[in-house]
PDB file of C-alpha atoms in Angstrom:
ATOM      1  CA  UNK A  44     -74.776  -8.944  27.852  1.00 83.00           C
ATOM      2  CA  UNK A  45     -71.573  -8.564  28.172  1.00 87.00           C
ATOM      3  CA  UNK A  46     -69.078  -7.886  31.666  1.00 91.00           C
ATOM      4  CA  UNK A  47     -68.711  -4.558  30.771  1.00 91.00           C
ATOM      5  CA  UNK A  48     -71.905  -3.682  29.437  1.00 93.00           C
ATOM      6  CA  UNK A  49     -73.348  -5.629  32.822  1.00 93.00           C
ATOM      7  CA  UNK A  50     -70.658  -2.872  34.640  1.00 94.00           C
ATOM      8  CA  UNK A  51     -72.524   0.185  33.147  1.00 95.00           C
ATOM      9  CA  UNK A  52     -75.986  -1.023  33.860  1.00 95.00           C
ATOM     10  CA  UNK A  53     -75.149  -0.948  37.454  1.00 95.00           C
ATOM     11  CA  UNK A  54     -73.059   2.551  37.137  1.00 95.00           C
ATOM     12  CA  UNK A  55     -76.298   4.272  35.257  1.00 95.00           C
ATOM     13  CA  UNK A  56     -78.290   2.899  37.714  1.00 94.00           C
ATOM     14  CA  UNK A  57     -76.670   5.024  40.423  1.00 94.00           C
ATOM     15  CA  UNK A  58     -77.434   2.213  42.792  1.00 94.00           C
ATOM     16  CA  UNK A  59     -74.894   1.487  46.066  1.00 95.00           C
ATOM     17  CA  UNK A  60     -74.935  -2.486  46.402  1.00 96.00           C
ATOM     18  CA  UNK A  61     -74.118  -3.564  49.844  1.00 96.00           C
ATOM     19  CA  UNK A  62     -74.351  -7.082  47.917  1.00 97.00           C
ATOM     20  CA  UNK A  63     -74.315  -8.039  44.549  1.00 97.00           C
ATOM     21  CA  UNK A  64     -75.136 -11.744  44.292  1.00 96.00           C
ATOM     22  CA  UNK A  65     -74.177 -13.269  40.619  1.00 95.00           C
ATOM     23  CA  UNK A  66     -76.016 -16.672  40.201  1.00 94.00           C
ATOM     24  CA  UNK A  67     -75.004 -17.400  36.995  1.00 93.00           C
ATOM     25  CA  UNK A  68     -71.661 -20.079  36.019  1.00 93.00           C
ATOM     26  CA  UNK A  69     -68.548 -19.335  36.183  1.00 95.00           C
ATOM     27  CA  UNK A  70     -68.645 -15.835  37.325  1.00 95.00           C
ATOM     28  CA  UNK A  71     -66.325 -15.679  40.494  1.00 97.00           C
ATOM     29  CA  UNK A  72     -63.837 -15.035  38.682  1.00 97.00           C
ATOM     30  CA  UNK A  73     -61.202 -12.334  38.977  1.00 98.00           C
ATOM     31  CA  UNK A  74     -61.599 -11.163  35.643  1.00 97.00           C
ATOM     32  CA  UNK A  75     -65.469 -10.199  36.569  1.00 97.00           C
ATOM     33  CA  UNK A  76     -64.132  -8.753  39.755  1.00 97.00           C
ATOM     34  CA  UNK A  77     -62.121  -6.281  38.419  1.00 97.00           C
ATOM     35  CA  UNK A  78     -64.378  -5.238  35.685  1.00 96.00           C
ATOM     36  CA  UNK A  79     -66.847  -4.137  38.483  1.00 95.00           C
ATOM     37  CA  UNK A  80     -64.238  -2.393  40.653  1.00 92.00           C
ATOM     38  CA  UNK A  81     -64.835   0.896  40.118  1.00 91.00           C
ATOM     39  CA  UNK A  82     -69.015   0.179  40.495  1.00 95.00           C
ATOM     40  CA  UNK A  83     -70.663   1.128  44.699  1.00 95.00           C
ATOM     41  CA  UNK A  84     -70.402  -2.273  45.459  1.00 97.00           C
ATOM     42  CA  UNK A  85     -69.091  -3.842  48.794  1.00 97.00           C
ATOM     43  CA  UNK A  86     -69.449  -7.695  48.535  1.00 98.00           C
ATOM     44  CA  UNK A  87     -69.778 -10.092  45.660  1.00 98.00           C
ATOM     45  CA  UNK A  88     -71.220 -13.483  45.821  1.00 98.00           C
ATOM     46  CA  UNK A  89     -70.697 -16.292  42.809  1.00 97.00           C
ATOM     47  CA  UNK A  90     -69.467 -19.473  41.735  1.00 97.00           C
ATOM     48  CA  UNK A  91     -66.305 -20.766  40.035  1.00 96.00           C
ATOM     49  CA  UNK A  92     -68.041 -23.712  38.366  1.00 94.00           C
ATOM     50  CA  UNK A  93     -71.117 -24.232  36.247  1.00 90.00           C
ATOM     51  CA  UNK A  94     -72.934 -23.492  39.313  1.00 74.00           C
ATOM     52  CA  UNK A  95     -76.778 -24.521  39.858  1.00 84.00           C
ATOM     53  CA  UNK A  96     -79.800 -23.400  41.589  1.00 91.00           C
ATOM     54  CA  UNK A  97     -79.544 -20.834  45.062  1.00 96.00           C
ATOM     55  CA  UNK A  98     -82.138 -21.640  47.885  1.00 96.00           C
ATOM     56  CA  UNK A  99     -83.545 -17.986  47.363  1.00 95.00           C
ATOM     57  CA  UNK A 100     -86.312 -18.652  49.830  1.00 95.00           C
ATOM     58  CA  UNK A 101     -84.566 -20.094  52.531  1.00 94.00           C
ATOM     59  CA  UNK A 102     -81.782 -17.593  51.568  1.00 95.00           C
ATOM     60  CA  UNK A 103     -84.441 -14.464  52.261  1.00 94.00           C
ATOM     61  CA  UNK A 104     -85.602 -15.913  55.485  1.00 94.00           C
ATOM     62  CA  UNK A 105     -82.487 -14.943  56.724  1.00 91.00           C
ATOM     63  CA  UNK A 106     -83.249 -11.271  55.806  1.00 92.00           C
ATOM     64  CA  UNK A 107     -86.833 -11.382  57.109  1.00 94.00           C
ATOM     65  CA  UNK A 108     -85.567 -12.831  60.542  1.00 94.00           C
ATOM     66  CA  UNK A 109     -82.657 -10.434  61.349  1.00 93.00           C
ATOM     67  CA  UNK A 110     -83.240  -7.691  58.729  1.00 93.00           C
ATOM     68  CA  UNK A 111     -80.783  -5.229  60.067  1.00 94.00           C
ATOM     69  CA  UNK A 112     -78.020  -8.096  59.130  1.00 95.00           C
ATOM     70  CA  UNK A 113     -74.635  -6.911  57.453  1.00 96.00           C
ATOM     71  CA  UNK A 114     -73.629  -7.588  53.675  1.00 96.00           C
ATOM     72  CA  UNK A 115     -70.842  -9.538  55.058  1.00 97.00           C
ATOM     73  CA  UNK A 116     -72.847 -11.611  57.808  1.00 97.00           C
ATOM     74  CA  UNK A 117     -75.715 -12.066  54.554  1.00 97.00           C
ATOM     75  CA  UNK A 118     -73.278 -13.261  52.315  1.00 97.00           C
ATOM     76  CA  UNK A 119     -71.734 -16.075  54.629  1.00 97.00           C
ATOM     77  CA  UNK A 120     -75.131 -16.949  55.007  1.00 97.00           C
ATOM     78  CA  UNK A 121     -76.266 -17.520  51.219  1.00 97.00           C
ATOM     79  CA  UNK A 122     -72.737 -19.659  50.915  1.00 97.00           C
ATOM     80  CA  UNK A 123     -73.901 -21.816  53.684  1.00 97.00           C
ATOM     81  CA  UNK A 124     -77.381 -22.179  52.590  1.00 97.00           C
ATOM     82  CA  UNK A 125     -76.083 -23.207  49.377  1.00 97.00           C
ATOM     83  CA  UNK A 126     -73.887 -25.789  50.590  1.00 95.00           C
ATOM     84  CA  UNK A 127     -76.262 -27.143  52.576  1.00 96.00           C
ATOM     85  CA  UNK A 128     -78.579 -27.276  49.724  1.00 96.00           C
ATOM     86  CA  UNK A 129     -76.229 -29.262  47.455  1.00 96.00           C
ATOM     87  CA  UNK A 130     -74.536 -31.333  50.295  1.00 95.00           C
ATOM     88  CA  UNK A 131     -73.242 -34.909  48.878  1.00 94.00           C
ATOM     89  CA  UNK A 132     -73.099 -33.454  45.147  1.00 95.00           C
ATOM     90  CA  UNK A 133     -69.623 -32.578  43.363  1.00 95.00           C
ATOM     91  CA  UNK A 134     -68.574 -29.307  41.763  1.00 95.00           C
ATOM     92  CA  UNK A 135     -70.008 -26.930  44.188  1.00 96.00           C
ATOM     93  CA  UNK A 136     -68.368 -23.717  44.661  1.00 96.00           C
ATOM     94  CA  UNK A 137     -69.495 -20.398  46.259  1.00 97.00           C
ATOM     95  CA  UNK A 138     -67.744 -17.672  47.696  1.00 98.00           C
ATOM     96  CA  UNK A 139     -67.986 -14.191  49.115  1.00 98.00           C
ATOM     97  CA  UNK A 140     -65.602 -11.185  47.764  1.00 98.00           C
ATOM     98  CA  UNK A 141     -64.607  -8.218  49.523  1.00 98.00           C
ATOM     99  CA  UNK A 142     -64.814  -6.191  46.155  1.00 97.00           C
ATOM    100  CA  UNK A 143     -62.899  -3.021  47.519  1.00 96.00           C
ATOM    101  CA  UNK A 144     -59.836  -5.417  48.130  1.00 97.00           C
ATOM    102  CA  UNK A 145     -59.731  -6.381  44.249  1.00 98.00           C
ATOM    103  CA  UNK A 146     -57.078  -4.239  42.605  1.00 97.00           C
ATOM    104  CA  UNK A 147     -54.433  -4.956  45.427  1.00 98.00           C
ATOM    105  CA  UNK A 148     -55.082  -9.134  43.975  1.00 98.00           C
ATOM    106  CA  UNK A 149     -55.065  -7.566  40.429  1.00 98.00           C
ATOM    107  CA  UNK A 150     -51.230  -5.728  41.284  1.00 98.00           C
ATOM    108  CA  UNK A 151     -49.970  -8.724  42.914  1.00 98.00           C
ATOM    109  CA  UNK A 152     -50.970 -10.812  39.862  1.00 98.00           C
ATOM    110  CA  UNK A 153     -49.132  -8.196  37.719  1.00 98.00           C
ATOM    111  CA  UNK A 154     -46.066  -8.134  39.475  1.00 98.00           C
ATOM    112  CA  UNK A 155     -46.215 -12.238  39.175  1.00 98.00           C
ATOM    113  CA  UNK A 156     -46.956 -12.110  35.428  1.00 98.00           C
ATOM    114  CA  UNK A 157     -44.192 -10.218  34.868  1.00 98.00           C
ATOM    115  CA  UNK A 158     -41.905 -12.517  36.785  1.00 98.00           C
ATOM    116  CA  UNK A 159     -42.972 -15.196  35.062  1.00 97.00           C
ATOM    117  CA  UNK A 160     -42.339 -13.782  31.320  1.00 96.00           C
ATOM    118  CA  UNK A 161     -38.815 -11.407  32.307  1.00 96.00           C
ATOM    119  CA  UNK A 162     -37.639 -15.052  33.673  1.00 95.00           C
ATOM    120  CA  UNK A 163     -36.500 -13.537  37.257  1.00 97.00           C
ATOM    121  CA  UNK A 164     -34.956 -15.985  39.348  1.00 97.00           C
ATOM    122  CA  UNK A 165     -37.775 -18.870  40.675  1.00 97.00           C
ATOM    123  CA  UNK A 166     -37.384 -18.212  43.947  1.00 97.00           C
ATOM    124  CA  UNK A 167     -38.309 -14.695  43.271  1.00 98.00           C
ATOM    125  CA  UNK A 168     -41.414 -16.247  41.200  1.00 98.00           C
ATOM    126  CA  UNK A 169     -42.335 -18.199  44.322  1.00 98.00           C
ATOM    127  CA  UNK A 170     -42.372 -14.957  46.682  1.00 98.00           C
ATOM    128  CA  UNK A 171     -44.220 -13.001  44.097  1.00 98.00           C
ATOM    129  CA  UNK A 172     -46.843 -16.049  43.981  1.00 98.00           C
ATOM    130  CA  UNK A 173     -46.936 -16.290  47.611  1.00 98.00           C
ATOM    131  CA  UNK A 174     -48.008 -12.762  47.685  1.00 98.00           C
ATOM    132  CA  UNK A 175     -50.838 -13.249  45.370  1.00 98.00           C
ATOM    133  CA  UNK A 176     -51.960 -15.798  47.873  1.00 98.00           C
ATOM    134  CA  UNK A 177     -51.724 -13.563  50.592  1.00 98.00           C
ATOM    135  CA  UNK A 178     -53.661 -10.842  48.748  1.00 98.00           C
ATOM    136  CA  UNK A 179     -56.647 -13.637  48.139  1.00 98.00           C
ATOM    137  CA  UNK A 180     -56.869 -14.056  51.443  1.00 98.00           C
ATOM    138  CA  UNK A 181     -57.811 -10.745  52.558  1.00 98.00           C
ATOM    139  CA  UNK A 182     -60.473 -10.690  49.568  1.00 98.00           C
ATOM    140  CA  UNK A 183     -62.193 -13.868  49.772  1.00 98.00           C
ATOM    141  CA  UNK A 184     -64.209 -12.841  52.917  1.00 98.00           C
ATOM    142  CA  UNK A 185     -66.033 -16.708  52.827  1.00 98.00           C
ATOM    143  CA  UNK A 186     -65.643 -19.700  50.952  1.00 98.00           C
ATOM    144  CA  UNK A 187     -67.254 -23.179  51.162  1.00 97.00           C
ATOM    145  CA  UNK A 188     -66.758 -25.894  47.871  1.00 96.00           C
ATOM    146  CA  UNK A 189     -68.110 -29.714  47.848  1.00 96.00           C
ATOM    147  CA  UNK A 190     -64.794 -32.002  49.326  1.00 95.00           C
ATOM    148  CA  UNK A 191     -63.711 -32.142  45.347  1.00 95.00           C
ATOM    149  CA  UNK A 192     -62.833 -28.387  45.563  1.00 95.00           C
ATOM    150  CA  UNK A 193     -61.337 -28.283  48.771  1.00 92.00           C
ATOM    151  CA  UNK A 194     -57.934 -26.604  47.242  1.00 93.00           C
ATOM    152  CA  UNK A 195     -60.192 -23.939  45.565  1.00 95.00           C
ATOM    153  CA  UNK A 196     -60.062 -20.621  47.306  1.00 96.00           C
ATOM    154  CA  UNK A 197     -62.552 -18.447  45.922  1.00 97.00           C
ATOM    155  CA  UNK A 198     -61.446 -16.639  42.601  1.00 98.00           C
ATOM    156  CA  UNK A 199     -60.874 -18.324  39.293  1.00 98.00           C
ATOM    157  CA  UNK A 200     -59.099 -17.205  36.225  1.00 98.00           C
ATOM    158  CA  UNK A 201     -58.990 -17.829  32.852  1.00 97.00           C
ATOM    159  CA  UNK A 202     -56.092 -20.407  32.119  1.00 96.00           C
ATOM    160  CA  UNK A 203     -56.515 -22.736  28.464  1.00 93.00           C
ATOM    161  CA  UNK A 204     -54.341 -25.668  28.832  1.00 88.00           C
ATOM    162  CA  UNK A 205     -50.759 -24.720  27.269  1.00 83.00           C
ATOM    163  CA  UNK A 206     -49.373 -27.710  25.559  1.00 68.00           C
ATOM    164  CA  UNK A 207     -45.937 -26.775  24.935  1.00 57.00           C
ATOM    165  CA  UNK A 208     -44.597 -26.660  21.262  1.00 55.00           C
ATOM    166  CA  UNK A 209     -47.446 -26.185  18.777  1.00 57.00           C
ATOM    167  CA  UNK A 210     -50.103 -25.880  20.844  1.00 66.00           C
ATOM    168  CA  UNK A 211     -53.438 -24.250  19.354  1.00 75.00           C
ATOM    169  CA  UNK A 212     -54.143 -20.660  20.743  1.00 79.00           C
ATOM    170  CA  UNK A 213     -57.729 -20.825  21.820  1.00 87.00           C
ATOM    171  CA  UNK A 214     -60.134 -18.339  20.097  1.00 86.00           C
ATOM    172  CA  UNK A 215     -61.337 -16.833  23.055  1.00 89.00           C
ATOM    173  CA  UNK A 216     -57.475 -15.552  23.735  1.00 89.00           C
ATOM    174  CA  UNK A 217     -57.088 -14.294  19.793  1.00 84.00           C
ATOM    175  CA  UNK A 218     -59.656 -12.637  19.572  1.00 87.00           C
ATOM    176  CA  UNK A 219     -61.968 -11.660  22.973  1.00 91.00           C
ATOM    177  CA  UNK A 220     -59.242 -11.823  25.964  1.00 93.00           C
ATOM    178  CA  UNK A 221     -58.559  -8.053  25.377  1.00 92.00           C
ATOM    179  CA  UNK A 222     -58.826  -5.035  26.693  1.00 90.00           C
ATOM    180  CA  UNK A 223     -61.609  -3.448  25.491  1.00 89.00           C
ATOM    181  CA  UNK A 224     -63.324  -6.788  26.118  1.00 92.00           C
ATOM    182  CA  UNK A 225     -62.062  -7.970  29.447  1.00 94.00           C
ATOM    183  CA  UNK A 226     -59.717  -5.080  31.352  1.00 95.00           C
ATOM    184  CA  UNK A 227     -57.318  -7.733  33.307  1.00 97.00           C
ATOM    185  CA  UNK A 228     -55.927  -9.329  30.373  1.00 96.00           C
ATOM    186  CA  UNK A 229     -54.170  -6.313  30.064  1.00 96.00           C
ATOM    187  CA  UNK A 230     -53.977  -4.672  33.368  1.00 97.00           C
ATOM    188  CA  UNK A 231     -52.241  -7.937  34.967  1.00 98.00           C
ATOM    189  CA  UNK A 232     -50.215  -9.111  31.835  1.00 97.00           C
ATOM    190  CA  UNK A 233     -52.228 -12.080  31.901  1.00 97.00           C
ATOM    191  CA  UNK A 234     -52.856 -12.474  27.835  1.00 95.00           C
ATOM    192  CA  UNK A 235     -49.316 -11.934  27.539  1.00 95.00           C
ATOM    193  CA  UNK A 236     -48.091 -14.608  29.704  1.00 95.00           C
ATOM    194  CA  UNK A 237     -50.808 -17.232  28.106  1.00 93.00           C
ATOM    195  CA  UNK A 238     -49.458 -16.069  25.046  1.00 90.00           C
ATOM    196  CA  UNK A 239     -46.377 -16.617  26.130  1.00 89.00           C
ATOM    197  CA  UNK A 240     -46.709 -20.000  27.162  1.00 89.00           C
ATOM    198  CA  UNK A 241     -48.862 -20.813  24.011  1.00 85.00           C
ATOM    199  CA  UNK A 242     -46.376 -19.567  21.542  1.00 71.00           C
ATOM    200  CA  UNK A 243     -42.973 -20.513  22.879  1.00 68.00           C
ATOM    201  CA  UNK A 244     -40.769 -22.629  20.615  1.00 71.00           C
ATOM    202  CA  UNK A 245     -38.306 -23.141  23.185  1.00 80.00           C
ATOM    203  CA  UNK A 246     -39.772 -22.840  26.094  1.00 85.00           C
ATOM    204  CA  UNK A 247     -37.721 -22.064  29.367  1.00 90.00           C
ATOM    205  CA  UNK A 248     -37.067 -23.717  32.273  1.00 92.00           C
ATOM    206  CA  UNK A 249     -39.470 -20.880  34.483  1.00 94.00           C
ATOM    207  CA  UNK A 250     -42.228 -21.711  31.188  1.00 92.00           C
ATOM    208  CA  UNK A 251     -41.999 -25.133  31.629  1.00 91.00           C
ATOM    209  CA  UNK A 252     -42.616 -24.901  35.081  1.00 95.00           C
ATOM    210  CA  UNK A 253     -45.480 -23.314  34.523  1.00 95.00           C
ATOM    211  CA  UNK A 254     -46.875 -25.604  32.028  1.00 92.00           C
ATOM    212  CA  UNK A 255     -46.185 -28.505  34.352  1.00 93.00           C
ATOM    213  CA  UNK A 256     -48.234 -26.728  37.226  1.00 96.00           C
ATOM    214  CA  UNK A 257     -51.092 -26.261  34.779  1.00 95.00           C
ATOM    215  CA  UNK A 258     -51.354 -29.529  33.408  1.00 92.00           C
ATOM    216  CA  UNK A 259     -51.769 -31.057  36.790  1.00 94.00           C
ATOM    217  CA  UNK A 260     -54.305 -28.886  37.842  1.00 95.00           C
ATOM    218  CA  UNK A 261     -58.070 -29.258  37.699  1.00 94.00           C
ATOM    219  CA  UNK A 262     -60.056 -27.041  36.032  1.00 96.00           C
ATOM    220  CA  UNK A 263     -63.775 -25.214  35.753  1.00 95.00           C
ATOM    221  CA  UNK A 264     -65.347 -25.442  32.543  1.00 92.00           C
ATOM    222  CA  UNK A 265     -62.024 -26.601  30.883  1.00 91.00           C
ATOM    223  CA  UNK A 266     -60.587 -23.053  30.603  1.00 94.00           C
ATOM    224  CA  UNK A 267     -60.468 -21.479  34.229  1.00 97.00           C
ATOM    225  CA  UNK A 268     -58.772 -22.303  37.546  1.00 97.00           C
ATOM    226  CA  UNK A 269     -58.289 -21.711  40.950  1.00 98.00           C
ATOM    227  CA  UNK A 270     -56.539 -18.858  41.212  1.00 98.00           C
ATOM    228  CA  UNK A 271     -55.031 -19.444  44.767  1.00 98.00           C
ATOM    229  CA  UNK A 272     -54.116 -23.110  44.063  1.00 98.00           C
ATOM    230  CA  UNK A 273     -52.322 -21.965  40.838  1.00 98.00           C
ATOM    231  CA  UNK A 274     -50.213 -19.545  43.422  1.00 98.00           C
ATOM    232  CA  UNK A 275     -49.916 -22.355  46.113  1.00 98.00           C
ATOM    233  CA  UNK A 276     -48.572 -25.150  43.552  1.00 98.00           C
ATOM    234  CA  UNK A 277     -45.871 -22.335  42.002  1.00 98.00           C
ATOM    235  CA  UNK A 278     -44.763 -22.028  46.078  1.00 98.00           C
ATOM    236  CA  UNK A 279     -44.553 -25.734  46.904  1.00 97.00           C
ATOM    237  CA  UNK A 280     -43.374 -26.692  43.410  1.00 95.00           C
ATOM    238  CA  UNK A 281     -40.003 -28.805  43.681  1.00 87.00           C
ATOM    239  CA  UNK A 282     -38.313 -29.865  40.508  1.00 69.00           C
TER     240      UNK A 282
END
């Protein structure tokens, strides 16, 4: 099933979601995000990484014992659970998304993309980055990774590694990071500026930047990052 065929199961179901919990890898990402944005749904819960098993029964207790508890209160609840149930192991993510909050990241991301490929001035870059950041903030309602992921902030986002001159474009971006696939790739410019960064003989001084800030980052499942560190490294970067 795809994103957007998961998005109209949950519109023809005519079901409000005070919480829609996604335990399955990879899927806190802002790409999934925005493909449910327009679905009665008021938090999202999910994992940037691989992920691995929830505590559901020790996760429903907490319903059982104080069932008049709120989405948001629930949700910080399953994130600590979680943690708790995975303390000492590496690559543990979870998070909790205030999905009505969504398309101001989505704008912000847009208005950094563009940046990015017009080549405005860097400084200008760095504000339009720092707003991104400040829009991720006032999603990501809770947020608890293992000490590995302490610069992760809740939303990934596909990113292949760009490798400067002649580097491969990935299949996934040819052919499936579209559109009518995945709406963000459009609706921020973010296949463009991949594209961008993929295909540039000469690459600028703003795309090598970017390339620099990418390579040094770590990733989930080879292809997606942290959205907010991306943001945070593009503020505090210092050539």
């Amino acid at each position: 099933m795809s994103v957007q065929q998961f998005r109209k199961a949950l519109i023809d179901s005519q079901v409000s979601l005070d919480l829609l919990g996604l335990d399955a890898c990879t899927m806190q990402m802002i790409e999934v995000a925005y493909e449910m944005n327009d679905v009665a749904i008021d938090v999202i819960i999910g994992s940037k990484n691989t992920g691995t098993t929830w505590p559901f029964a020790e996760i429903l207790d907490a319903v059982i014992v104080t069932p008049q508890i709120s989405a948001e209160d629930f949700g910080k609840i399953i994130v600590d659970k979680y943690n708790v149930y995975h303390e000492g192991k590496t690559g543990i993510t979870l998070s909790e998304l205030k999905l009505g909050n969504i398309s101001m990241v989505v704008d912000a991301v847009d208005e950094l993309a563009a940046g990015i490929l017009n080549e405005s001035p860097f400084s200008e870059i760095q504000e339009q980055a720092a707003c991104v950041m400040e829009q991720i903030q006032r999603t990501v309602l809770y947020v608890k990774n293992s000490p590995d992921w302490e610069r992760a902030r809740g939303i990934s986002v596909y990113f292949p590694p760009v490798g400067g001159i002649g580097a491969t474009i990935p299949p996934e971006l040819q052919y499936f990071y579209k559109r009518d696939v995945v709406s963000f790739s459009e609706d921020a410019s973010w296949h463009d500026l991949i594209a961008s960064l993929l295909g540039t003989q000469e690459p600028s001084s703003t795309a090598i930047k970017m390339m620099k800030i990418r390579s040094s980052m770590a990733t989930f499942d080879d292809d997606k990052i942290d959205l907010y560190d991306f943001c945070k490294r593009i503020v505090e970067y210092d050539s």
